mmCIF file of C-alpha atoms in Angstrom:
data_model
loop_
_atom_site.group_PDB
_atom_site.id
_atom_site.type_symbol
_atom_site.label_atom_id
_atom_site.label_comp_id
_atom_site.label_asym_id
_atom_site.label_seq_id
_atom_site.Cartn_x
_atom_site.Cartn_y
_atom_site.Cartn_z
ATOM 1 C CA MET A 55 0.029 -0.097 0.025
ATOM 2 C CA ILE A 56 1.342 3.544 -0.831
ATOM 3 C CA ARG A 57 0.682 6.278 1.810
ATOM 4 C CA ALA A 58 1.969 9.557 2.846
ATOM 5 C CA ALA A 59 5.126 9.271 4.926
ATOM 6 C CA ALA A 60 4.863 10.755 8.564
ATOM 7 C CA LEU A 61 7.274 11.499 11.179
ATOM 8 C CA GLY A 62 6.427 8.312 12.975
ATOM 9 C CA ASP A 63 7.995 6.505 10.016
ATOM 10 C CA LEU A 64 11.385 7.808 10.894
ATOM 11 C CA ASP A 65 12.996 4.759 12.409
ATOM 12 C CA GLN A 66 12.004 2.642 9.737
ATOM 13 C CA LEU A 67 13.119 5.313 6.972
ATOM 14 C CA ILE A 68 16.412 5.812 8.770
ATOM 15 C CA ASN A 69 17.078 1.921 8.518
ATOM 16 C CA LEU A 70 15.994 1.899 4.699
ATOM 17 C CA GLU A 71 18.199 4.888 3.971
ATOM 18 C CA THR A 72 21.250 3.073 5.628
ATOM 19 C CA ARG A 73 20.851 -0.083 3.853
ATOM 20 C CA VAL A 74 20.266 1.609 0.374
ATOM 21 C CA PHE A 75 22.533 4.475 0.437
ATOM 22 C CA GLY A 76 25.286 3.274 2.905
ATOM 23 C CA ASP A 77 27.597 6.218 3.961
ATOM 24 C CA GLN A 78 25.704 8.565 1.603
ATOM 25 C CA ALA A 79 22.468 8.014 3.685
ATOM 26 C CA TRP A 80 20.716 11.090 4.831
ATOM 27 C CA SER A 81 20.965 11.653 8.842
ATOM 28 C CA ARG A 82 17.971 11.637 11.027
ATOM 29 C CA GLN A 83 18.064 15.367 11.097
ATOM 30 C CA GLU A 84 17.977 15.629 7.414
ATOM 31 C CA LEU A 85 15.345 13.113 6.927
ATOM 32 C CA ARG A 86 13.222 14.672 9.592
ATOM 33 C CA PHE A 87 13.484 17.929 7.868
ATOM 34 C CA GLU A 88 12.702 16.419 4.458
ATOM 35 C CA LEU A 89 9.604 14.728 6.111
ATOM 36 C CA SER A 90 8.369 17.941 7.820
ATOM 37 C CA GLY A 91 9.759 20.686 5.581
ATOM 38 C CA PRO A 92 7.792 23.000 3.532
ATOM 39 C CA SER A 93 6.970 22.144 -0.026
ATOM 40 C CA ARG A 94 7.816 18.555 0.256
ATOM 41 C CA THR A 95 5.834 15.455 -0.616
ATOM 42 C CA TYR A 96 6.958 11.875 0.618
ATOM 43 C CA LEU A 97 5.473 8.684 0.037
ATOM 44 C CA VAL A 98 6.215 5.183 1.429
ATOM 45 C CA TRP A 99 5.261 1.774 0.117
ATOM 46 C CA GLU A 100 4.056 -0.327 3.315
ATOM 47 C CA ASP A 101 3.303 -4.039 3.363
ATOM 48 C CA GLN A 102 1.990 -5.375 6.738
ATOM 49 C CA SER A 103 3.543 -2.244 8.870
ATOM 50 C CA ALA A 104 6.984 -2.710 7.066
ATOM 51 C CA ILE A 105 8.048 0.114 4.857
ATOM 52 C CA LEU A 106 9.792 -1.444 1.810
ATOM 53 C CA GLY A 107 10.536 1.783 -0.287
ATOM 54 C CA TYR A 108 10.041 5.520 -0.167
ATOM 55 C CA GLY A 109 10.372 8.620 -2.127
ATOM 56 C CA GLY A 110 9.611 12.289 -2.312
ATOM 57 C CA TYR A 111 10.111 15.591 -4.060
ATOM 58 C CA TRP A 112 10.449 19.319 -3.326
ATOM 59 C CA SER A 113 8.323 21.504 -5.186
ATOM 60 C CA GLY A 114 8.800 25.133 -6.377
ATOM 61 C CA GLU A 115 6.529 27.304 -8.250
ATOM 62 C CA ARG A 116 6.363 25.353 -11.356
ATOM 63 C CA ASP A 117 8.794 22.694 -11.073
ATOM 64 C CA ALA A 118 9.719 19.707 -8.738
ATOM 65 C CA GLU A 119 12.848 17.969 -7.914
ATOM 66 C CA LEU A 120 12.734 14.102 -7.042
ATOM 67 C CA MET A 121 14.896 14.178 -3.898
ATOM 68 C CA THR A 122 15.199 10.518 -3.150
ATOM 69 C CA MET A 123 13.908 7.178 -4.088
ATOM 70 C CA GLY A 124 14.794 3.981 -2.236
ATOM 71 C CA VAL A 125 13.652 0.271 -1.977
ATOM 72 C CA LEU A 126 15.123 -2.203 0.322
ATOM 73 C CA PRO A 127 17.309 -4.698 -1.549
ATOM 74 C CA GLU A 128 15.116 -7.828 -0.633
ATOM 75 C CA ALA A 129 11.970 -5.911 -1.997
ATOM 76 C CA ARG A 130 13.466 -5.005 -5.319
ATOM 77 C CA ASN A 131 11.998 -6.055 -8.779
ATOM 78 C CA ARG A 132 8.531 -6.042 -7.615
ATOM 79 C CA GLY A 133 7.485 -2.543 -9.104
ATOM 80 C CA ILE A 134 7.693 -0.602 -5.770
ATOM 81 C CA ALA A 135 9.949 2.085 -7.140
ATOM 82 C CA GLY A 136 7.962 2.512 -10.249
ATOM 83 C CA SER A 137 4.557 2.642 -8.463
ATOM 84 C CA LEU A 138 5.960 5.267 -6.070
ATOM 85 C CA LEU A 139 7.325 7.270 -8.919
ATOM 86 C CA THR A 140 3.946 7.010 -10.714
ATOM 87 C CA LYS A 141 2.067 8.410 -7.490
ATOM 88 C CA LEU A 142 4.732 11.112 -7.079
ATOM 89 C CA ILE A 143 4.497 12.358 -10.555
ATOM 90 C CA ALA A 144 0.369 12.284 -10.251
ATOM 91 C CA SER A 145 0.664 14.291 -6.969
ATOM 92 C CA ALA A 146 2.909 16.934 -8.625
ATOM 93 C CA ASP A 147 0.502 17.098 -11.602
ATOM 94 C CA TYR A 148 -2.394 17.648 -9.334
ATOM 95 C CA GLU A 149 -0.379 20.658 -7.674
ATOM 96 C CA GLY A 150 0.184 21.865 -10.990
ATOM 97 C CA LEU A 151 3.785 21.345 -11.542
ATOM 98 C CA GLN A 152 4.844 21.211 -14.873
ATOM 99 C CA ARG A 153 8.237 19.365 -14.766
ATOM 100 C CA MET A 154 10.009 16.883 -12.389
ATOM 101 C CA ASP A 155 14.039 16.743 -12.469
ATOM 102 C CA LEU A 156 15.971 13.844 -10.969
ATOM 103 C CA LYS A 157 19.812 13.931 -10.604
ATOM 104 C CA VAL A 158 21.263 10.488 -10.740
ATOM 105 C CA ARG A 159 24.880 9.515 -9.900
ATOM 106 C CA VAL A 160 26.793 8.431 -12.985
ATOM 107 C CA ASP A 161 27.296 4.797 -11.501
ATOM 108 C CA ASN A 162 23.590 4.254 -10.640
ATOM 109 C CA SER A 163 22.617 2.331 -13.655
ATOM 110 C CA ALA A 164 19.293 1.097 -12.126
ATOM 111 C CA ALA A 165 17.928 4.672 -11.763
#
């Protein structure tokens, strides 16, 4: 099930961040800011109270920037990232945003 992320998800999201992004994971403080900051939209994919993936964007006047997208390694290849991205794009469209950008590391072939 996809739903809006909440501050109560912070512990699970920190675990996901660490497992997915290693030493480049956001800190608890950074993630807390992203979840509660202005002009941010974050969604989680939850299965039986376990968060398997999440993603979110920051929105400006006309554009959005996809800030992060991550899926636990054992939950990959199930369409979770694609479903989250579809919902995030629909949310941005609903907000009237015209474009969404994503910056990806050169070595991230999956993205």
